[in-house]
Amino acid sequence: RVKWSKLEPSNYGENIILITNGFYHKNYGPLSPRVRLRRSHRYDASLTITQVALEDEGRYRCQLVNGLEDESVSLTLHLEGVVFPYQPSNGRYKFNYHEAKGACEQQDSRLATYQQLYKAWTEGLDWCNAGWILDGTVHYPIINSREPCGGRLLLPGVRTYGARDKQKDRFDAFCFTSALQGHVYFIRGHLNFKEATQACRNQGAAVAKVGQLYSAWKFSQLDRCDGGWLEDGSVRYPISTPRQRCGGLPQPGVRSFGFPSKELRTYGTYCF
């Protein structure tokens, strides 16, 4: 008898995915249509997941039940991706945990895990605002210690506020996204937000989401000096090769103009 389950850090639970007993098997939960045992030979209990999605990342457990000789092994599925901080148009520290989770999902991403945030810090993420991550704790990654971010005496690192009240406490969010099943491109022009939406629609596309722009920057090296509207009403541009006339910052990244008035006819648009 083989049982596969997925461990869920946000609620400390374990969701059964598949149980098989000889030739009989049953799948459970949202992963049900996309999982099967590989069965490449008689003793193969490997799990196969098709059409892998962002929410599939995490820790899995396989339990083999055979009379007195039961065995259990756990392993982690890692996705290559990019972490980005996110806050809404009305300013910082507006999300409770559930709102942060929903905001990331609306931007084609999900709340990052601690391991993803830590890896992003090792790759250069330096952000002064604290944000929720998937397990309900709150952190912020600092590379250059400075006064507004805990003081110069604190060592660099992923600093933590620990577990917070998921309903009452309010912070930003750290979102994680991976490679796209599509591509992001820029339409030049002086468009307000409504015109930008229509310009993408005219080409059978949609205004790109923040997670989609980050993915295109990370995995397709999208590099444009032009600010463009995104689906949440923000204006951003992706820089893979830093240069003085494109913001002047020495590191690659997705730059932001924040959330200007949607009536402004100043920017182009990024479509997906």
CSV table of C-alpha atoms in Angstrom, one decimal:
chain,number,residue,atom,x,y,z
A,1,ARG,CA,0.0,0.0,0.0
A,2,VAL,CA,1.4,3.4,-1.0
A,3,LYS,CA,0.2,6.7,0.3
A,4,TRP,CA,1.4,10.1,-1.0
A,5,SER,CA,0.6,13.3,0.8
A,6,LYS,CA,1.6,17.0,0.7
A,7,LEU,CA,2.7,18.8,3.9
A,8,GLU,CA,1.1,22.3,4.2
A,9,PRO,CA,3.2,24.7,6.3
A,10,SER,CA,0.4,27.4,6.4
A,11,ASN,CA,-1.9,25.2,8.5
A,12,TYR,CA,0.6,22.5,9.8
A,13,GLY,CA,-1.6,19.9,8.0
A,14,GLU,CA,-1.1,17.1,5.6
A,15,ASN,CA,-3.2,16.6,2.5
A,16,ILE,CA,-3.5,13.1,1.0
A,17,ILE,CA,-2.9,13.1,-2.7
A,18,LEU,CA,-3.0,9.4,-3.7
A,19,ILE,CA,-3.5,6.0,-2.1
A,20,THR,CA,-2.9,2.8,-3.9
A,21,ASN,CA,-3.3,-0.8,-2.8
A,22,GLY,CA,-2.1,-3.3,-5.4
A,23,PHE,CA,-3.9,-2.5,-8.6
A,24,TYR,CA,-6.5,-0.2,-7.0
A,25,HIS,CA,-5.8,3.4,-6.4
A,26,LYS,CA,-7.6,6.6,-5.6
A,27,ASN,CA,-6.6,10.3,-6.0
A,28,TYR,CA,-7.6,13.1,-3.6
A,29,GLY,CA,-7.8,16.9,-3.5
A,30,PRO,CA,-7.0,19.6,-6.1
A,31,LEU,CA,-3.9,17.6,-7.3
A,32,SER,CA,-6.1,14.6,-8.2
A,33,PRO,CA,-6.4,15.1,-12.0
A,34,ARG,CA,-2.7,15.7,-12.4
A,35,VAL,CA,-1.0,12.9,-10.4
A,36,ARG,CA,-0.3,9.2,-10.9
A,37,LEU,CA,2.3,6.6,-9.8
A,38,ARG,CA,5.0,6.2,-12.4
A,39,ARG,CA,5.0,2.3,-12.2
A,40,SER,CA,8.1,1.9,-14.4
A,41,HIS,CA,8.6,-1.4,-12.7
A,42,ARG,CA,6.9,-3.5,-10.0
A,43,TYR,CA,8.4,-1.7,-7.0
A,44,ASP,CA,8.3,1.8,-8.4
A,45,ALA,CA,6.3,4.1,-6.2
A,46,SER,CA,7.4,7.4,-7.7
A,47,LEU,CA,4.9,10.2,-8.0
A,48,THR,CA,4.4,11.9,-11.3
A,49,ILE,CA,2.8,15.4,-11.4
A,50,THR,CA,1.8,16.8,-14.8
A,51,GLN,CA,1.2,20.5,-15.7
A,52,VAL,CA,3.2,21.6,-12.6
A,53,ALA,CA,1.8,24.8,-11.0
A,54,LEU,CA,3.2,27.3,-8.5
A,55,GLU,CA,1.2,25.8,-5.6
A,56,ASP,CA,2.8,22.4,-6.3
A,57,GLU,CA,6.1,23.5,-4.7
A,58,GLY,CA,6.6,22.2,-1.2
A,59,ARG,CA,7.2,19.1,0.9
A,60,TYR,CA,5.8,15.7,0.0
A,61,ARG,CA,5.7,12.4,2.0
A,62,CYS,CA,5.6,8.9,0.6
A,63,GLN,CA,4.5,6.1,3.0
A,64,LEU,CA,4.9,2.4,2.1
A,65,VAL,CA,2.8,0.1,4.2
A,66,ASN,CA,3.7,-3.6,3.9
A,67,GLY,CA,2.7,-5.5,7.1
A,68,LEU,CA,5.4,-4.9,9.7
A,69,GLU,CA,7.9,-3.3,7.3
A,70,ASP,CA,6.5,0.2,7.0
A,71,GLU,CA,8.7,3.0,5.5
A,72,SER,CA,8.3,6.7,5.1
A,73,VAL,CA,10.3,9.2,3.1
A,74,SER,CA,9.8,12.9,2.6
A,75,LEU,CA,11.3,15.2,-0.1
A,76,THR,CA,10.9,18.7,-1.4
A,77,LEU,CA,9.9,19.9,-4.8
A,78,HIS,CA,11.7,23.2,-5.7
A,79,LEU,CA,10.7,25.4,-8.6
A,80,GLU,CA,13.1,27.9,-10.1
A,81,GLY,CA,11.6,31.3,-9.7
A,82,VAL,CA,11.8,34.9,-8.5
A,83,VAL,CA,10.6,36.6,-5.3
A,84,PHE,CA,9.3,40.1,-5.4
A,85,PRO,CA,7.9,42.4,-2.7
A,86,TYR,CA,4.3,43.6,-3.3
A,87,GLN,CA,2.1,46.3,-1.8
A,88,PRO,CA,-1.2,47.8,-2.9
A,89,SER,CA,-1.9,51.2,-4.5
A,90,ASN,CA,-3.0,52.6,-1.1
A,91,GLY,CA,0.5,52.3,0.5
A,92,ARG,CA,2.5,49.9,2.6
A,93,TYR,CA,1.4,47.6,5.4
A,94,LYS,CA,-2.2,47.2,4.3
A,95,PHE,CA,-2.5,43.4,4.0
A,96,ASN,CA,-3.5,40.9,6.6
A,97,TYR,CA,-2.2,37.4,5.8
A,98,HIS,CA,-5.3,36.4,3.8
A,99,GLU,CA,-5.3,39.6,1.8
A,100,ALA,CA,-1.5,39.2,1.1
A,101,LYS,CA,-2.1,35.6,-0.1
A,102,GLY,CA,-4.9,36.8,-2.4
A,103,ALA,CA,-2.9,39.7,-3.7
A,104,CYS,CA,0.0,37.5,-4.8
A,105,GLU,CA,-2.4,35.1,-6.5
A,106,GLN,CA,-4.0,38.0,-8.4
A,107,GLN,CA,-0.6,38.9,-9.8
A,108,ASP,CA,0.2,35.4,-11.1
A,109,SER,CA,2.2,34.4,-8.2
A,110,ARG,CA,1.9,33.0,-4.6
A,111,LEU,CA,3.2,33.9,-1.2
A,112,ALA,CA,6.9,32.9,-1.0
A,113,THR,CA,8.2,30.3,1.4
A,114,TYR,CA,11.0,31.1,3.8
A,115,GLN,CA,13.5,29.1,1.7
A,116,GLN,CA,12.5,31.1,-1.4
A,117,LEU,CA,12.9,34.4,0.4
A,118,TYR,CA,16.3,33.3,1.9
A,119,LYS,CA,17.5,32.3,-1.6
A,120,ALA,CA,16.3,35.7,-3.0
A,121,TRP,CA,18.3,37.4,-0.3
A,122,THR,CA,21.5,35.5,-1.2
A,123,GLU,CA,20.9,36.7,-4.8
A,124,GLY,CA,20.7,40.3,-3.8
A,125,LEU,CA,17.1,41.1,-2.6
A,126,ASP,CA,17.4,44.1,-0.2
A,127,TRP,CA,14.0,45.4,1.0
A,128,CYS,CA,13.2,47.5,4.1
A,129,ASN,CA,9.5,46.8,4.4
A,130,ALA,CA,8.3,43.6,6.2
A,131,GLY,CA,6.1,41.2,4.4
A,132,TRP,CA,4.0,38.0,4.9
A,133,ILE,CA,5.3,34.7,3.6
A,134,LEU,CA,3.4,31.4,3.2
A,135,ASP,CA,3.7,30.0,6.7
A,136,GLY,CA,2.2,33.1,8.3
A,137,THR,CA,5.4,34.6,9.5
A,138,VAL,CA,6.7,38.1,8.6
A,139,HIS,CA,10.3,39.0,7.5
A,140,TYR,CA,12.4,41.4,5.5
A,141,PRO,CA,15.7,40.8,3.7
A,142,ILE,CA,18.5,43.3,4.3
A,143,ILE,CA,21.9,43.3,2.5
A,144,ASN,CA,23.0,46.8,3.3
A,145,SER,CA,22.4,47.6,7.0
A,146,ARG,CA,21.1,51.2,7.4
A,147,GLU,CA,19.3,53.4,9.9
A,148,PRO,CA,15.7,53.2,8.6
A,149,CYS,CA,15.9,49.4,8.4
A,150,GLY,CA,16.7,48.3,12.0
A,151,GLY,CA,20.0,50.4,12.3
A,152,ARG,CA,23.5,50.1,11.0
A,153,LEU,CA,24.6,47.8,13.9
A,154,LEU,CA,22.3,44.9,13.0
A,155,LEU,CA,23.9,42.4,10.7
A,156,PRO,CA,22.6,41.8,7.2
A,157,GLY,CA,20.2,38.9,6.8
A,158,VAL,CA,16.6,37.9,6.6
A,159,ARG,CA,15.2,39.6,9.6
A,160,THR,CA,12.1,38.3,11.2
A,161,TYR,CA,9.0,39.5,13.1
A,162,GLY,CA,8.0,35.9,13.7
A,163,ALA,CA,4.5,34.6,13.5
A,164,ARG,CA,1.8,37.3,13.6
A,165,ASP,CA,-2.0,37.5,13.9
A,166,LYS,CA,-3.2,36.5,10.4
A,167,GLN,CA,-6.4,38.6,10.8
A,168,LYS,CA,-5.3,41.7,12.7
A,169,ASP,CA,-1.7,42.4,11.8
A,170,ARG,CA,-0.9,44.2,8.5
A,171,PHE,CA,2.2,44.1,6.4
A,172,ASP,CA,3.3,43.9,2.7
A,173,ALA,CA,3.7,40.6,0.9
A,174,PHE,CA,6.6,38.7,-0.6
A,175,CYS,CA,5.4,36.9,-3.7
A,176,PHE,CA,7.0,34.1,-5.7
A,177,THR,CA,6.5,33.4,-9.4
A,178,SER,CA,8.1,31.0,-11.9
A,179,ALA,CA,8.5,30.6,-15.6
A,180,LEU,CA,5.6,31.6,-17.9
A,181,GLN,CA,3.5,29.7,-20.3
A,182,GLY,CA,3.5,32.7,-22.6
A,183,HIS,CA,5.4,35.9,-23.2
A,184,VAL,CA,5.4,39.6,-22.2
A,185,TYR,CA,5.9,42.3,-24.7
A,186,PHE,CA,5.8,46.1,-24.8
A,187,ILE,CA,3.5,48.4,-26.8
A,188,ARG,CA,4.9,51.9,-27.1
A,189,GLY,CA,2.6,55.0,-26.8
A,190,HIS,CA,1.2,57.6,-24.6
A,191,LEU,CA,-1.7,55.7,-23.1
A,192,ASN,CA,-3.9,56.1,-20.1
A,193,PHE,CA,-4.8,52.8,-18.2
A,194,LYS,CA,-8.0,52.2,-20.1
A,195,GLU,CA,-6.3,52.7,-23.5
A,196,ALA,CA,-3.5,50.4,-22.4
A,197,THR,CA,-6.0,47.7,-21.6
A,198,GLN,CA,-7.6,48.1,-25.0
A,199,ALA,CA,-4.3,48.1,-26.8
A,200,CYS,CA,-3.4,44.7,-25.4
A,201,ARG,CA,-6.9,43.4,-26.0
A,202,ASN,CA,-6.7,44.5,-29.7
A,203,GLN,CA,-3.8,42.1,-30.1
A,204,GLY,CA,-5.5,39.2,-28.4
A,205,ALA,CA,-3.5,39.7,-25.2
A,206,ALA,CA,-4.1,41.1,-21.7
A,207,VAL,CA,-2.3,43.7,-19.7
A,208,ALA,CA,0.6,41.9,-18.0
A,209,LYS,CA,0.4,41.1,-14.3
A,210,VAL,CA,3.3,42.0,-11.9
A,211,GLY,CA,4.3,38.4,-11.5
A,212,GLN,CA,4.4,37.9,-15.3
A,213,LEU,CA,6.7,40.9,-15.8
A,214,TYR,CA,9.0,39.6,-13.1
A,215,SER,CA,9.0,36.2,-14.7
A,216,ALA,CA,9.8,37.7,-18.2
A,217,TRP,CA,12.6,39.7,-16.6
A,218,LYS,CA,14.1,36.7,-14.8
A,219,PHE,CA,13.7,34.0,-17.3
A,220,SER,CA,13.5,35.8,-20.7
A,221,GLN,CA,15.9,38.7,-19.8
A,222,LEU,CA,13.3,41.2,-20.8
A,223,ASP,CA,15.0,44.6,-20.8
A,224,ARG,CA,13.2,47.8,-21.6
A,225,CYS,CA,13.8,51.4,-20.4
A,226,ASP,CA,10.2,52.3,-20.9
A,227,GLY,CA,7.6,52.5,-18.1
A,228,GLY,CA,4.5,50.6,-18.9
A,229,TRP,CA,1.1,50.0,-17.3
A,230,LEU,CA,0.4,46.7,-15.6
A,231,GLU,CA,-2.8,45.0,-14.6
A,232,ASP,CA,-2.9,46.3,-11.0
A,233,GLY,CA,-2.6,49.9,-12.2
A,234,SER,CA,1.1,50.2,-11.4
A,235,VAL,CA,3.8,51.4,-13.9
A,236,ARG,CA,7.0,49.4,-14.0
A,237,TYR,CA,9.9,48.5,-16.4
A,238,PRO,CA,12.4,45.6,-16.4
A,239,ILE,CA,16.1,46.1,-16.6
A,240,SER,CA,18.5,43.2,-17.2
A,241,THR,CA,21.5,45.3,-18.3
A,242,PRO,CA,21.8,48.3,-15.8
A,243,ARG,CA,22.7,51.6,-17.4
A,244,GLN,CA,22.8,55.2,-16.3
A,245,ARG,CA,19.9,56.5,-18.4
A,246,CYS,CA,17.6,53.7,-17.2
A,247,GLY,CA,17.2,54.5,-13.5
A,248,GLY,CA,20.9,54.7,-12.7
A,249,LEU,CA,20.8,51.8,-10.2
A,250,PRO,CA,23.8,49.3,-10.5
A,251,GLN,CA,21.7,46.1,-10.1
A,252,PRO,CA,19.3,44.5,-12.5
A,253,GLY,CA,15.7,44.5,-11.5
A,254,VAL,CA,12.1,45.6,-12.1
A,255,ARG,CA,11.8,49.3,-11.4
A,256,SER,CA,8.6,50.9,-10.4
A,257,PHE,CA,6.9,54.3,-10.8
A,258,GLY,CA,4.3,53.3,-8.3
A,259,PHE,CA,0.6,53.8,-9.0
A,260,PRO,CA,0.1,57.0,-11.0
A,261,SER,CA,-3.3,58.4,-11.9
A,262,LYS,CA,-5.0,56.0,-14.4
A,263,GLU,CA,-5.9,59.1,-16.5
A,264,LEU,CA,-2.2,60.0,-17.2
A,265,ARG,CA,-1.3,59.6,-20.9
A,266,THR,CA,2.5,59.2,-20.2
A,267,TYR,CA,3.3,55.5,-20.5
A,268,GLY,CA,3.1,52.5,-22.9
A,269,THR,CA,1.9,49.1,-21.7
A,270,TYR,CA,3.2,45.6,-21.1
A,271,CYS,CA,1.0,42.9,-22.6
A,272,PHE,CA,0.9,39.2,-21.9
